[in-house]
Short mmCIF file of C-alpha atoms in Angstrom, two decimals:
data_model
loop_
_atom_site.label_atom_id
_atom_site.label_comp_id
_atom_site.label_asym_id
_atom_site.label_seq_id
_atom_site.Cartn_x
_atom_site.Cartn_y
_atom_site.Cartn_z
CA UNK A 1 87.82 113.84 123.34
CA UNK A 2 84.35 113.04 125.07
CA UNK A 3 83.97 116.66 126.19
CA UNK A 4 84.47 117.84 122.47
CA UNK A 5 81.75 115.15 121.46
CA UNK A 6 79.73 116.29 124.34
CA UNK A 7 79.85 120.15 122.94
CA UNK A 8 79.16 118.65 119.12
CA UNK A 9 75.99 116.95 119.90
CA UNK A 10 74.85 119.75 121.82
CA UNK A 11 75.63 121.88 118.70
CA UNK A 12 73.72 118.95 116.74
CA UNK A 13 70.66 119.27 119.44
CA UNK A 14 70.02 122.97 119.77
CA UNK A 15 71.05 124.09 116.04
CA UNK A 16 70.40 123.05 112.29
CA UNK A 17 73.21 120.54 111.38
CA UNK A 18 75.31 122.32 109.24
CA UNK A 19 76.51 120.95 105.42
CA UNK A 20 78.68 117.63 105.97
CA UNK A 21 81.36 119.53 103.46
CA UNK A 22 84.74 121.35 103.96
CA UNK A 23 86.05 124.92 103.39
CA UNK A 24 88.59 126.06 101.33
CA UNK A 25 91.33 128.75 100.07
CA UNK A 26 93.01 129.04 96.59
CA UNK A 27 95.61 131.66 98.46
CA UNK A 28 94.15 134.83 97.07
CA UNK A 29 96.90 135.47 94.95
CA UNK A 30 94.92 135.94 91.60
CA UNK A 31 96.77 133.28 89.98
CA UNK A 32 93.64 132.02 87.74
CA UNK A 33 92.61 132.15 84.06
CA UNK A 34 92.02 135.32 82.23
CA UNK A 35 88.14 134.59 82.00
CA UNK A 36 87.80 133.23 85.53
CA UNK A 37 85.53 136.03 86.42
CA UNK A 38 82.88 134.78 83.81
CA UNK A 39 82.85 131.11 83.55
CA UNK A 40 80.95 130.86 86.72
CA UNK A 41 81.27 128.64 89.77
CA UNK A 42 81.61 125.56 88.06
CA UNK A 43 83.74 126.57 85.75
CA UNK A 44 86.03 127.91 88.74
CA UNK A 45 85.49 125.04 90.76
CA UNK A 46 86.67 122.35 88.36
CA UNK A 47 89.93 124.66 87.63
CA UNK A 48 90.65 125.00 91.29
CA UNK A 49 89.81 120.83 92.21
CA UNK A 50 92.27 120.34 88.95
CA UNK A 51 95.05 122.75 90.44
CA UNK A 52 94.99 122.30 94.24
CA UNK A 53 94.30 119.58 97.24
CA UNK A 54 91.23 118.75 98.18
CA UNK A 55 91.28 120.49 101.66
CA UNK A 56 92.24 123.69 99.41
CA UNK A 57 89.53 123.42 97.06
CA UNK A 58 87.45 123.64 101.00
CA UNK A 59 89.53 126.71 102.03
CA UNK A 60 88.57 128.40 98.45
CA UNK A 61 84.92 127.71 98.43
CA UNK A 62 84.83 129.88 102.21
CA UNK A 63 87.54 132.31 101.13
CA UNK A 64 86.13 133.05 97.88
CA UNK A 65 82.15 133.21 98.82
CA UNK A 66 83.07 136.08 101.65
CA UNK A 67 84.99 137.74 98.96
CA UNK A 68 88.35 137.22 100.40
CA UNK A 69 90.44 135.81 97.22
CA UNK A 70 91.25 138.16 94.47
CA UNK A 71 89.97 137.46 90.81
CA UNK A 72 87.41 134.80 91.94
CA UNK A 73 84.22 134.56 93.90
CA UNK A 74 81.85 131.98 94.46
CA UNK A 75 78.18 133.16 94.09
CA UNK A 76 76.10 129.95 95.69
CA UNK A 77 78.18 128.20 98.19
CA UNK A 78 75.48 124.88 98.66
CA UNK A 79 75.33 124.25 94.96
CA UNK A 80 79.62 124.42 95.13
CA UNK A 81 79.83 122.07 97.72
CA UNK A 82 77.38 119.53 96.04
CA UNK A 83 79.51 119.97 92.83
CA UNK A 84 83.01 119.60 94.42
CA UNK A 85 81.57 116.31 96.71
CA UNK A 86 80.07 115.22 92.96
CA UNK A 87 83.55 115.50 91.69
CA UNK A 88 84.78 113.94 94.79
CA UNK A 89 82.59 110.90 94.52
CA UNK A 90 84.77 107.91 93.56
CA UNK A 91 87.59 108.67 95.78
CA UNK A 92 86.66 108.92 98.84
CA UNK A 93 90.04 110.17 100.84
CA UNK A 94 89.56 113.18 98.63
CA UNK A 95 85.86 113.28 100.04
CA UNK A 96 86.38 113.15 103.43
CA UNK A 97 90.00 115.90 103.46
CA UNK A 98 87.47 118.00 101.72
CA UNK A 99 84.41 118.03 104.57
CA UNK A 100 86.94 117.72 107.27
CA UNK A 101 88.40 120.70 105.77
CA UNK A 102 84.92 122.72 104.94
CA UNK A 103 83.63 121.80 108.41
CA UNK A 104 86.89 122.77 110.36
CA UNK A 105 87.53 125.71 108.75
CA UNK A 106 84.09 127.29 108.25
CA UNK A 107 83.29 126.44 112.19
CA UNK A 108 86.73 128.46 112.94
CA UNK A 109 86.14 131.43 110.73
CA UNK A 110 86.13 134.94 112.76
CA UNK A 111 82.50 135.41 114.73
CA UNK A 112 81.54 137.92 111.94
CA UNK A 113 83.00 136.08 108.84
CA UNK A 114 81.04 132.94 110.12
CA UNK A 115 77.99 134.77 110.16
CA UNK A 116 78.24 135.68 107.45
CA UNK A 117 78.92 132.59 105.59
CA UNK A 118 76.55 130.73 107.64
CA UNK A 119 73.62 133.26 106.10
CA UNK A 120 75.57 132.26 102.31
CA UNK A 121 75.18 128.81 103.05
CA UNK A 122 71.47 129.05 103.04
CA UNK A 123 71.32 126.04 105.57
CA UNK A 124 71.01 127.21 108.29
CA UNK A 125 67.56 128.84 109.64
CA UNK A 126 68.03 132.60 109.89
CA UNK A 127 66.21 132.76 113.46
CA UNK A 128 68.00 130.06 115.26
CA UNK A 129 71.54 131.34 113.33
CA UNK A 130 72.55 133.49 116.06
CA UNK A 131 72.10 130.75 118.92
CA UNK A 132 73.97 128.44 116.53
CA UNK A 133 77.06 130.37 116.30
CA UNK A 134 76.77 130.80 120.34
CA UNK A 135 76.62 127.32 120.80
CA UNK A 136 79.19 126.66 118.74
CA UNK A 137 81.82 129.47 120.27
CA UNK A 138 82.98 127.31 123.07
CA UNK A 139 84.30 124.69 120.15
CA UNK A 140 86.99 128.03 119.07
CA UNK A 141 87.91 129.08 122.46
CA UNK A 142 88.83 125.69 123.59
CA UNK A 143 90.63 124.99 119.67
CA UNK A 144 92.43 128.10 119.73
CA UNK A 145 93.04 128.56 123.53
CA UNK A 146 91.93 131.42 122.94
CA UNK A 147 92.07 133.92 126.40
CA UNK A 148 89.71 136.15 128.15
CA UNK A 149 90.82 139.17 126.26
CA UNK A 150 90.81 137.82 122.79
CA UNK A 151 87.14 135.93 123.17
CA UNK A 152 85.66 139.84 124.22
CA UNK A 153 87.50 141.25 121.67
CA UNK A 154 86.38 138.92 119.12
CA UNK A 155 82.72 138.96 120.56
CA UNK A 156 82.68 142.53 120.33
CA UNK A 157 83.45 142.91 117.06
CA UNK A 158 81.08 140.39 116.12
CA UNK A 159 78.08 142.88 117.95
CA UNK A 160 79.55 145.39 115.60
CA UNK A 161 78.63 143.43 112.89
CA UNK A 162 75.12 142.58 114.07
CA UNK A 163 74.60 146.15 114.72
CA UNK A 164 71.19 146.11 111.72
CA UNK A 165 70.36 142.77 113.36
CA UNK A 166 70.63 142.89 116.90
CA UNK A 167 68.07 139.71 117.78
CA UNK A 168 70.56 137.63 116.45
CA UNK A 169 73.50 138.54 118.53
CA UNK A 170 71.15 138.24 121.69
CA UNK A 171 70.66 135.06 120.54
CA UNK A 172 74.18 134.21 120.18
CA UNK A 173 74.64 135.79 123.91
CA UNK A 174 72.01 133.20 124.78
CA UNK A 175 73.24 129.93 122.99
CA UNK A 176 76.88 131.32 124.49
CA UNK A 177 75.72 130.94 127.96
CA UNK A 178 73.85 127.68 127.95
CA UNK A 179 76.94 126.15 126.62
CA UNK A 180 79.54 128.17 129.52
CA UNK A 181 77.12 126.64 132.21
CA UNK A 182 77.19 123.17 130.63
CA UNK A 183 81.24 123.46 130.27
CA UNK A 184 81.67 125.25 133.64
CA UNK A 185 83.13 121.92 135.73
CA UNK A 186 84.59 120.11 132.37
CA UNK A 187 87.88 122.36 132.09
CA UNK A 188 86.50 125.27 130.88
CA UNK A 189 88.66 128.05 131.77
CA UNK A 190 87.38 129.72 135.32
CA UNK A 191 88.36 133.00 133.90
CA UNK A 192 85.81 132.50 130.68
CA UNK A 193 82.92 131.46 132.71
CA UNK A 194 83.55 134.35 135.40
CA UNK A 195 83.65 137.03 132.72
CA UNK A 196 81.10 136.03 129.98
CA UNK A 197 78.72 134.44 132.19
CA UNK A 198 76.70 137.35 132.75
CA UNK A 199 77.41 138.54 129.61
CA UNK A 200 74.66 141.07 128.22
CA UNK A 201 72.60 140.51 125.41
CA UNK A 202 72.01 144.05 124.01
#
């Protein structure tokens, strides 16, 4: 528990705090009203909080903004978020399921999906983005025990994906290896540090 706070103030230190929201996922099965294309986010948005669970209506917001759910999108994810925690005002269980949601799902998206909605978010500061989402890599490995093989795999596809922008996948390289140093002797894996260490940032 106090190495995970450790890593989160670090996060909070070296990178733009990120929206105190949740994430979330209608299913993508197209189950929605006929003119759900055209009655605009919070149209959707109050027919999704009316239909599913709070940490849903967090899964849907993520899901849908990165195009992911068929028959709805969400075009501006910050103004969604302030009008789902608006709706979520007087109860505040349903408040916190949905940032816990937003915040755990979002910061465990794919490296290139959480780019991506990162840059839709509009909080976060397009220079220090890439170092952000290196910082923050070490938070996924440990959650999803994620081994050698799978973290180069991942990491590689997510340098595909910066391929137009490669500044900011040096900087994730370099906000990647500040935090493997840090975690080296607090039970990171020896296998993680050995191989990504020295990990190049072009």
């Amino acid at each position: 528990m106090k190495k995970t706070k450790g890593i989160l103030l670090v996060v909070s230190l070296v990178a733009a705090a990120f929206l105190p929201a949740a994430c979330g996922g209608k299913g993508g099965n197209g189950d929605f009203p006929d003119n759900f294309d055209r009655i605009g986010d919070a149209g959707r948005l109050d027919y999704v909080i009316k239909h599913a669970s709070p940490d849903s209506v967090a899964r849907f917001i993520c899901d849908a903004a990165l195009g992911k759910v068929e028959g709805a999108r969400i075009d501006t994810v910050i103004n969604a978020v302030v009008f789902v925690n608006d709706r979520y005002a007087a109860n505040e269980d349903d408040m916190v399921a949905f940032s816990n949601a937003f915040d755990s799902y979002s910061r465990n998206l794919p490296l290139p999906e959480k780019m991506r909605f990162y840059a839709l978010s509009g909080q976060h500061d397009p220079q220090r983005l890439g170092y952000q989402l290196g910082v923050e890599y070490i938070l996924e490995i440990r959650n999803k025990k994620m081994t050698p093989d799978q973290v180069a795999a991942e990491i590689s596809e997510f340098r595909k994906a910066c391929a137009s922008d490669p500044e900011t996948y040096s900087r994730f390289v370099k906000g990647f290896k500040v935090v493997l140093e840090m975690e080296r002797n607090n039970g990171l894996d020896p296998a993680v540090y050995s191989r990504f260490i020295n990990l190049s940032e072009k």
